[in-house]
Amino acid sequence: MEREEVKAFNPYLEYVGEDLHLEGVSLEKLAREFGTPLYVYSASYIRDKIRAYKEAFPDALVCYAVKANFNPHVVAVASSEGAGADIVSGGELLCALKGGIPPERIVYAGVGKTIDEIKLAVEKEILMFNVESREELYVLNKVAGDLGKKARVAIRVNPDVDPKTHPYIATGMKKSKFGVDFETAKEEYKIADSLENLEVVGIHCHIGSQILDVSPYKEAVEKVVSLYKELREEGFNVRFIDIGGGLGIKYRPEDKEPSPKDLADQVLPILKDVEAKVILEPGRSIVGNAGVLLTEVQFVKDKGIKRFFIVDAGMNDLVRPAIYDAYHHIVPVKLNGSSYTVADVVGPICETGDFLAKDRRLREVSRGDILAVLSAGAYGMAMASHYNVRVRPAEVLVEKGNYKLIRKREGYEDLLRPFEGL
Ligand SMILES: *Cc1c(COP(=O)(O)O)cnc(C)c1O
């Protein structure tokens, strides 16, 4: 069953004999060499996904959303395929630049940009700021003026469509903190236009994440295009339409993952008589199924009414199950023919919310076995923390039978470094 299943998540994931491989590299071997918990990403998968976006949207700029996975080596793979970057912080700007993405392909969203972050991005002369409030326009204008520069801006509008996803990652609805109201957006454009250190260049929207049914994009893009036409008629030189990211991925064996082409089929007909350059900001759909999290079974605990597989990856390593009640498929890295059982897969953290799977039908394991948590390439390591004073995992990139460590496992010295004076 696992044998057929895994390929549907990532075509480079396959059992060779009994051993699960990613792009021809044994995951058991990587776990033994680098220790666990360990994130492993497939570079070819990332390349294929960016190419699929570029094929579906031949004239668009694909800006990889760095927040999904900010490792500069991962960014470098995207960059080498010609991708730009969508960033939401100064730190992400530095990771994008380190990964080789030129500033003229970087767009910057975020509701709470600080002066220092804005300064850094103005100095680097990024493609555009996706501005989320009127106050931000004034601050950006001031910072740009102080630096003797002009900042290009798009205004993030809130098209008020329901992306039918988890409420924590629905971002385009009226009640959300993101963007400005669609109805009053023109006011913001007038203000932006009146500020001398700003140049109005685009419209931005991003309706949410993990969107499996692409139909809400149609409504959002229709609204954005109607605003674009009005703005053009009124003389605004808007020339970029940034439709954000959010395409969902397969987390469950039964999920059907929409392709970039499915998205294109929804929105390109609406954009076809529009001269603007289209920008896309995919994150999860580029890296999500590129990655797995390897974790070692520490203990198997039987409590009569429940069995627990206690593993060495906790909510500090992969927090999605704890905060979104997210499902991650889990398979053994070695198919040793053991029978199935039902168990919770839990981490070592002192929280009941610290689980990777609940009441899951899994093969029997014993202490020392390695499990692979699938679909862990996006919002996995990016959300890892030191909770319970644990070091964060290491990361490995594999490509065509080769592998390299792209992030060292932290040590206790890293955890203690910030505390001076004792
Ligand atoms: C998070 C985010 C994205 C990427 O979303 P995915 O669901 O990972 O594709 C794109 N744009 C903005 C503004 C974001 O905040």
Coordinates of C-alpha atoms and ligand atoms in Angstrom, one line a residue:
M1 CA 0.0 0.0 0.0
E2 CA 2.8 2.5 1.0
R3 CA 4.6 1.5 -2.1
E4 CA 2.1 2.9 -4.5
E5 CA 1.0 5.7 -2.2
V6 CA 4.2 7.6 -1.8
K7 CA 4.7 8.3 -5.5
A8 CA 1.5 10.2 -5.6
F9 CA 2.9 12.7 -3.1
N10 CA 6.2 13.1 -4.9
P11 CA 7.3 11.2 -8.0
Y12 CA 10.9 11.1 -6.7
L13 CA 9.7 9.3 -3.6
E14 CA 9.9 5.5 -4.0
Y15 CA 10.7 2.3 -2.2
V16 CA 13.7 0.6 -3.8
G17 CA 13.4 -2.9 -2.4
E18 CA 12.4 -2.2 1.2
D19 CA 14.0 1.2 1.5
L20 CA 12.3 4.5 0.9
H21 CA 14.4 6.7 -1.4
L22 CA 14.1 10.3 -2.4
E23 CA 15.7 11.1 -5.7
G24 CA 17.7 7.9 -5.4
V25 CA 19.0 8.6 -2.0
S26 CA 18.1 6.2 0.9
L27 CA 16.3 8.1 3.6
E28 CA 17.4 5.5 6.2
K29 CA 21.0 6.2 5.3
L30 CA 20.5 10.0 5.6
A31 CA 18.8 9.6 9.0
R32 CA 21.8 7.5 10.2
E33 CA 24.4 9.9 8.8
F34 CA 22.9 13.2 9.9
G35 CA 20.7 12.1 12.8
T36 CA 17.0 12.9 13.4
P37 CA 14.8 14.9 13.3
L38 CA 15.9 15.6 9.8
Y39 CA 14.2 17.5 6.9
V40 CA 15.1 16.2 3.5
Y41 CA 14.1 18.1 0.3
S42 CA 14.1 17.0 -3.4
A43 CA 15.6 19.7 -5.6
S44 CA 14.2 18.2 -8.8
Y45 CA 10.7 18.4 -7.4
I46 CA 11.1 22.1 -6.8
R47 CA 12.5 22.6 -10.3
D48 CA 9.6 20.7 -11.8
K49 CA 7.1 22.8 -9.9
I50 CA 8.6 26.1 -10.9
R51 CA 8.7 24.9 -14.5
A52 CA 5.1 23.8 -14.3
Y53 CA 4.1 27.3 -13.2
K54 CA 6.2 28.9 -15.9
E55 CA 4.6 26.6 -18.5
A56 CA 1.1 27.4 -17.3
F57 CA 1.8 31.1 -17.1
P58 CA 4.4 31.8 -19.8
D59 CA 4.4 35.6 -19.4
A60 CA 4.2 35.7 -15.6
L61 CA 6.9 36.3 -13.0
V62 CA 6.8 33.5 -10.5
C63 CA 7.9 34.8 -7.1
Y64 CA 8.6 31.9 -4.7
A65 CA 7.1 32.6 -1.3
V66 CA 10.1 32.4 0.9
K67 CA 8.1 32.0 4.1
A68 CA 7.2 28.4 3.1
N69 CA 10.9 27.4 3.4
F70 CA 13.5 30.1 3.8
N71 CA 16.6 28.0 3.6
P72 CA 18.8 29.9 1.1
H73 CA 19.9 26.7 -0.5
V74 CA 16.2 25.9 -1.3
V75 CA 15.8 29.5 -2.5
A76 CA 18.8 29.0 -4.7
V77 CA 17.1 26.1 -6.5
A78 CA 14.1 28.3 -7.2
S79 CA 16.4 31.1 -8.2
S80 CA 18.3 28.9 -10.7
E81 CA 14.9 28.2 -12.4
G82 CA 14.4 31.9 -12.8
A83 CA 12.0 32.5 -9.9
G84 CA 11.7 35.7 -8.0
A85 CA 10.8 35.9 -4.4
D86 CA 7.8 37.0 -2.3
I87 CA 9.0 38.0 1.1
V88 CA 7.3 39.1 4.3
S89 CA 10.2 40.3 6.5
G90 CA 13.7 41.7 6.4
G91 CA 15.1 38.3 7.3
E92 CA 13.4 36.7 4.3
L93 CA 14.8 39.5 2.1
L94 CA 18.3 38.5 3.2
C95 CA 17.5 34.8 2.6
A96 CA 16.2 35.6 -0.9
L97 CA 19.3 37.6 -1.7
K98 CA 21.6 35.0 -0.3
G99 CA 19.7 32.4 -2.5
G100 CA 20.7 34.5 -5.5
I101 CA 17.4 36.2 -6.3
P102 CA 17.9 39.6 -7.8
P103 CA 16.1 42.5 -6.1
E104 CA 14.3 43.4 -9.2
R105 CA 12.4 40.1 -8.8
I106 CA 11.4 40.6 -5.2
V107 CA 8.0 41.6 -3.9
Y108 CA 7.4 42.4 -0.3
A109 CA 4.1 42.0 1.6
G110 CA 3.3 42.0 5.3
V111 CA 0.9 44.0 7.5
G112 CA 3.5 45.1 10.0
K113 CA 6.7 46.1 8.2
T114 CA 9.1 47.9 10.5
I115 CA 11.2 51.0 9.6
D116 CA 14.4 48.9 9.6
E117 CA 12.8 46.3 7.3
I118 CA 11.4 49.0 4.9
K119 CA 14.8 50.7 4.9
L120 CA 16.6 47.5 3.9
A121 CA 14.2 46.8 1.1
V122 CA 14.2 50.4 -0.2
E123 CA 18.1 50.3 -0.2
K124 CA 18.1 47.1 -2.1
E125 CA 15.6 48.5 -4.6
I126 CA 13.2 45.6 -4.7
L127 CA 10.6 45.3 -7.5
M128 CA 7.7 46.4 -5.3
F129 CA 6.2 46.8 -1.9
N130 CA 2.8 45.2 -1.5
V131 CA 1.4 47.8 0.9
E132 CA -1.3 46.7 3.3
S133 CA -2.5 50.0 4.9
R134 CA -2.7 53.7 4.5
E135 CA -0.3 54.4 7.3
E136 CA 2.2 52.1 5.7
L137 CA 2.1 54.3 2.6
Y138 CA 3.0 57.4 4.6
V139 CA 5.9 55.5 6.4
L140 CA 7.2 54.0 3.2
N141 CA 7.1 57.5 1.5
K142 CA 9.0 59.0 4.4
V143 CA 11.7 56.3 4.5
A144 CA 12.2 56.3 0.7
G145 CA 12.5 60.1 0.8
D146 CA 15.1 60.0 3.6
L147 CA 17.1 57.6 1.5
G148 CA 16.7 59.8 -1.6
K149 CA 14.9 56.9 -3.4
K150 CA 11.5 56.2 -4.9
A151 CA 9.7 53.1 -3.8
R152 CA 7.5 51.1 -6.2
V153 CA 4.2 50.1 -4.7
A154 CA 1.3 47.9 -5.3
I155 CA -1.7 48.0 -2.9
R156 CA -2.9 44.8 -1.4
V157 CA -6.6 44.7 -1.9
N158 CA -8.9 42.4 -0.1
P159 CA -11.3 40.9 -2.6
D160 CA -13.5 39.4 0.1
V161 CA -13.7 35.9 -1.3
D162 CA -13.9 32.8 0.7
P163 CA -11.0 30.5 -0.2
K164 CA -12.6 27.5 1.6
T165 CA -9.6 26.6 3.6
H166 CA -8.6 26.6 7.3
P167 CA -9.7 29.9 8.9
Y168 CA -6.2 30.6 10.1
I169 CA -4.9 30.7 6.6
A170 CA -7.8 32.5 4.8
T171 CA -6.4 35.9 4.2
G172 CA -8.7 37.5 1.6
M173 CA -11.9 38.0 3.5
K174 CA -13.1 41.4 4.7
K175 CA -12.7 40.6 8.4
S176 CA -9.0 39.6 8.0
K177 CA -6.2 41.9 8.9
F178 CA -4.7 41.7 5.4
G179 CA -4.9 44.3 2.7
V180 CA -7.2 47.2 2.3
D181 CA -11.0 47.0 1.5
F182 CA -11.7 46.5 -2.1
E183 CA -14.4 49.2 -2.1
T184 CA -12.1 51.9 -0.8
A185 CA -8.9 50.8 -2.5
K186 CA -9.1 53.7 -5.0
E187 CA -8.7 56.1 -2.1
E188 CA -5.5 54.5 -1.2
Y189 CA -4.3 54.7 -4.8
K190 CA -5.0 58.4 -4.8
I191 CA -3.0 58.9 -1.7
A192 CA -0.1 56.7 -2.9
D193 CA -0.1 58.7 -6.2
S194 CA 0.1 62.0 -4.3
L195 CA 3.1 61.0 -2.3
E196 CA 6.2 62.1 -4.1
N197 CA 8.6 59.2 -3.1
L198 CA 6.2 56.5 -4.2
E199 CA 5.5 55.2 -7.6
V200 CA 2.2 53.3 -8.0
V201 CA 2.9 50.2 -10.2
G202 CA 0.6 47.4 -9.3
I203 CA -2.3 45.7 -7.6
H204 CA -1.8 42.8 -5.2
C205 CA -4.1 40.2 -3.7
H206 CA -3.5 36.9 -1.9
I207 CA -6.7 35.1 -0.8
G208 CA -5.3 32.3 1.4
S209 CA -3.3 29.1 1.5
Q210 CA -3.9 25.4 1.0
I211 CA -6.6 26.1 -1.6
L212 CA -7.6 22.8 -3.2
D213 CA -10.6 24.1 -5.1
V214 CA -9.4 26.8 -7.5
S215 CA -12.7 28.4 -8.2
P216 CA -12.4 31.2 -5.6
Y217 CA -9.4 32.5 -7.6
K218 CA -11.7 33.3 -10.5
E219 CA -13.8 35.6 -8.4
A220 CA -10.8 37.3 -6.8
V221 CA -9.0 37.9 -10.2
E222 CA -12.2 39.2 -11.8
K223 CA -12.5 41.8 -9.0
V224 CA -8.8 42.7 -9.3
V225 CA -9.0 43.1 -13.1
S226 CA -12.1 45.3 -12.8
L227 CA -10.1 47.6 -10.4
Y228 CA -7.1 47.5 -12.7
K229 CA -9.2 48.7 -15.6
E230 CA -10.8 51.5 -13.5
L231 CA -7.4 52.6 -12.3
R232 CA -5.9 52.6 -15.9
E233 CA -8.9 54.7 -17.1
E234 CA -8.2 57.2 -14.3
G235 CA -4.6 57.5 -15.4
F236 CA -2.8 55.4 -12.9
N237 CA 0.2 53.6 -14.5
V238 CA -0.5 50.2 -12.9
R239 CA 1.4 47.5 -14.8
F240 CA 1.6 44.6 -12.4
I241 CA -1.2 42.3 -11.3
D242 CA 0.0 40.1 -8.5
I243 CA -2.5 37.4 -7.8
G244 CA -0.6 35.9 -4.8
G245 CA -0.1 32.2 -4.0
G246 CA -2.1 29.7 -2.1
L247 CA -2.5 26.7 -4.3
G248 CA -3.1 23.7 -2.1
I249 CA -1.2 20.4 -2.0
K250 CA -1.8 16.8 -1.3
Y251 CA -1.6 16.0 2.4
R252 CA -3.9 13.0 2.4
P253 CA -3.7 10.0 0.1
E254 CA -7.3 10.9 -1.1
D255 CA -6.5 14.6 -1.8
K256 CA -6.5 15.7 -5.4
E257 CA -3.8 18.4 -5.8
P258 CA -4.6 21.2 -8.3
S259 CA -1.9 22.0 -10.8
P260 CA -0.6 25.4 -11.9
K261 CA -2.4 24.6 -15.2
D262 CA -5.7 24.2 -13.3
L263 CA -5.1 27.7 -11.8
A264 CA -4.2 29.1 -15.2
D265 CA -7.4 27.7 -16.7
Q266 CA -9.4 29.6 -14.1
V267 CA -7.6 33.0 -14.3
L268 CA -5.9 33.4 -17.6
P269 CA -9.1 33.9 -19.6
I270 CA -9.8 36.9 -17.3
L271 CA -6.3 38.3 -17.7
K272 CA -6.0 37.8 -21.5
D273 CA -7.0 41.3 -22.6
V274 CA -5.0 42.9 -19.9
E275 CA -1.6 44.3 -20.6
A276 CA -0.3 44.1 -17.1
K277 CA 2.5 41.7 -16.1
V278 CA 1.1 38.9 -14.0
I279 CA 3.0 38.0 -10.7
L280 CA 2.4 34.7 -8.8
E281 CA 3.5 34.0 -5.3
P282 CA 3.4 30.2 -4.8
G283 CA 5.1 28.8 -1.7
R284 CA 3.5 25.6 -0.4
S285 CA 2.9 24.2 -3.9
I286 CA 6.6 24.6 -4.8
V287 CA 8.2 23.0 -1.7
G288 CA 5.5 21.3 0.3
N289 CA 5.7 17.8 -1.3
A290 CA 9.4 18.3 -2.1
G291 CA 10.1 17.5 1.5
V292 CA 9.9 14.9 4.2
L293 CA 10.6 15.0 7.9
L294 CA 12.5 11.9 9.2
T295 CA 12.0 11.0 12.8
E296 CA 13.2 8.1 15.0
V297 CA 10.9 6.1 17.2
Q298 CA 12.0 6.6 20.8
F299 CA 9.5 4.5 22.7
V300 CA 6.3 2.5 22.0
K301 CA 3.9 2.9 24.8
D302 CA 0.7 0.9 25.3
K303 CA -1.9 2.4 27.5
G304 CA -4.6 -0.2 26.9
I305 CA -7.1 2.0 25.3
K306 CA -4.4 3.8 23.2
R307 CA -1.0 3.1 21.8
F308 CA 1.6 5.8 21.3
F309 CA 4.6 5.9 19.0
I310 CA 6.8 8.4 20.8
V311 CA 9.1 9.9 18.2
D312 CA 12.0 12.4 18.4
A313 CA 10.2 15.1 16.3
G314 CA 7.9 17.3 18.2
M315 CA 5.6 20.3 17.7
N316 CA 8.7 22.5 17.9
D317 CA 10.0 20.7 14.7
L318 CA 6.7 20.5 12.8
V319 CA 3.9 22.6 14.4
R320 CA 1.2 22.2 11.7
P321 CA -0.7 19.3 13.4
A322 CA -0.7 21.3 16.7
I323 CA -1.9 24.6 15.3
Y324 CA -4.0 23.7 12.3
D325 CA -5.0 20.2 13.3
A326 CA -3.2 19.4 10.0
Y327 CA -2.9 15.9 8.6
H328 CA 0.5 14.6 7.5
H329 CA 0.8 11.2 6.0
I330 CA 3.4 9.0 7.7
V331 CA 5.2 6.0 6.3
P332 CA 8.1 3.8 7.4
V333 CA 11.4 4.3 5.7
K334 CA 11.8 0.5 5.8
L335 CA 9.0 -1.8 4.6
N336 CA 9.8 -4.8 6.8
G337 CA 6.4 -6.5 6.4
S338 CA 5.2 -5.8 9.9
S339 CA 1.5 -5.8 10.5
Y340 CA -0.8 -2.8 11.0
T341 CA -1.9 -1.3 14.2
V342 CA -3.6 2.0 15.3
A343 CA -1.6 4.5 17.2
D344 CA -1.0 8.2 17.9
V345 CA 2.4 9.5 16.8
V346 CA 3.5 12.0 19.4
G347 CA 6.6 14.0 20.1
P348 CA 8.6 14.6 23.3
I349 CA 7.2 18.1 24.1
C350 CA 5.2 18.6 27.3
E351 CA 1.9 19.5 25.6
T352 CA -1.0 17.3 24.7
G353 CA -1.2 19.2 21.4
D354 CA 2.2 17.8 20.5
F355 CA 1.2 15.1 18.1
L356 CA 2.0 14.3 14.4
A357 CA -0.9 11.9 13.9
K358 CA -3.9 10.7 15.9
D359 CA -5.6 7.2 15.8
R360 CA -3.6 6.5 12.6
R361 CA -3.4 3.1 11.0
L362 CA 0.3 2.4 10.7
R363 CA 2.7 -0.4 10.6
E364 CA 4.0 -1.7 13.9
V365 CA 7.3 -0.1 14.8
S366 CA 9.9 -0.6 17.5
R367 CA 12.5 1.6 19.2
G368 CA 15.0 2.9 16.7
D369 CA 12.8 2.7 13.6
I370 CA 12.7 5.7 11.3
L371 CA 9.4 7.2 10.1
A372 CA 9.0 9.7 7.2
V373 CA 6.4 12.4 7.7
L374 CA 5.4 13.4 4.2
S375 CA 4.5 16.8 2.7
A376 CA 6.8 18.5 5.2
G377 CA 8.7 20.8 2.9
A378 CA 6.6 23.9 3.5
Y379 CA 5.8 25.5 6.8
G380 CA 7.8 22.8 8.5
M381 CA 11.3 24.0 9.3
A382 CA 10.1 27.5 8.6
M383 CA 8.0 27.3 11.7
A384 CA 10.3 25.3 13.9
S385 CA 11.1 26.7 17.3
H386 CA 13.3 26.1 20.4
Y387 CA 10.3 25.2 22.6
N388 CA 11.3 23.0 25.5
V389 CA 14.9 24.2 24.8
R390 CA 15.3 21.8 21.9
V391 CA 17.7 22.4 19.1
R392 CA 16.1 22.7 15.7
P393 CA 16.5 20.0 13.0
A394 CA 19.1 19.8 10.3
E395 CA 18.2 20.0 6.6
V396 CA 19.5 18.0 3.6
L397 CA 18.9 18.7 -0.1
V398 CA 19.0 15.7 -2.5
E399 CA 19.3 15.8 -6.3
K400 CA 19.7 13.0 -8.7
G401 CA 21.4 10.6 -6.3
N402 CA 23.5 13.2 -4.6
Y403 CA 22.9 14.9 -1.3
K404 CA 24.2 17.8 0.8
L405 CA 23.7 19.1 4.3
I406 CA 22.1 22.6 3.8
R407 CA 21.6 23.4 7.4
K408 CA 23.7 22.1 10.3
R409 CA 21.8 20.7 13.3
E410 CA 22.0 23.3 16.1
G411 CA 24.0 22.5 19.2
Y412 CA 23.5 23.5 22.9
E413 CA 25.9 26.4 22.3
D414 CA 23.4 27.9 19.8
L415 CA 20.7 27.7 22.5
L416 CA 22.8 29.3 25.2
R417 CA 24.5 32.0 23.1
P418 CA 21.8 34.7 23.6
F419 CA 22.1 34.7 27.4
E420 CA 24.9 37.0 28.4
G421 CA 26.0 37.9 31.9
L422 CA 25.9 34.5 33.7
Ligands
LIG1 C1 2.1 33.0 2.5 C2 1.9 33.9 1.4 C3 2.1 33.4 0.1 C4 2.3 31.9 -0.2 O1 1.2 31.1 0.1 P1 1.3 29.6 -0.2 O2 0.0 29.1 0.3 O3 2.4 29.0 0.5 O4 1.4 29.4 -1.7 C5 2.0 34.2 -1.0 N1 1.8 35.6 -0.8 C6 1.7 36.1 0.4 C7 1.4 37.6 0.5 C8 1.7 35.3 1.5 O5 1.6 35.9 2.7

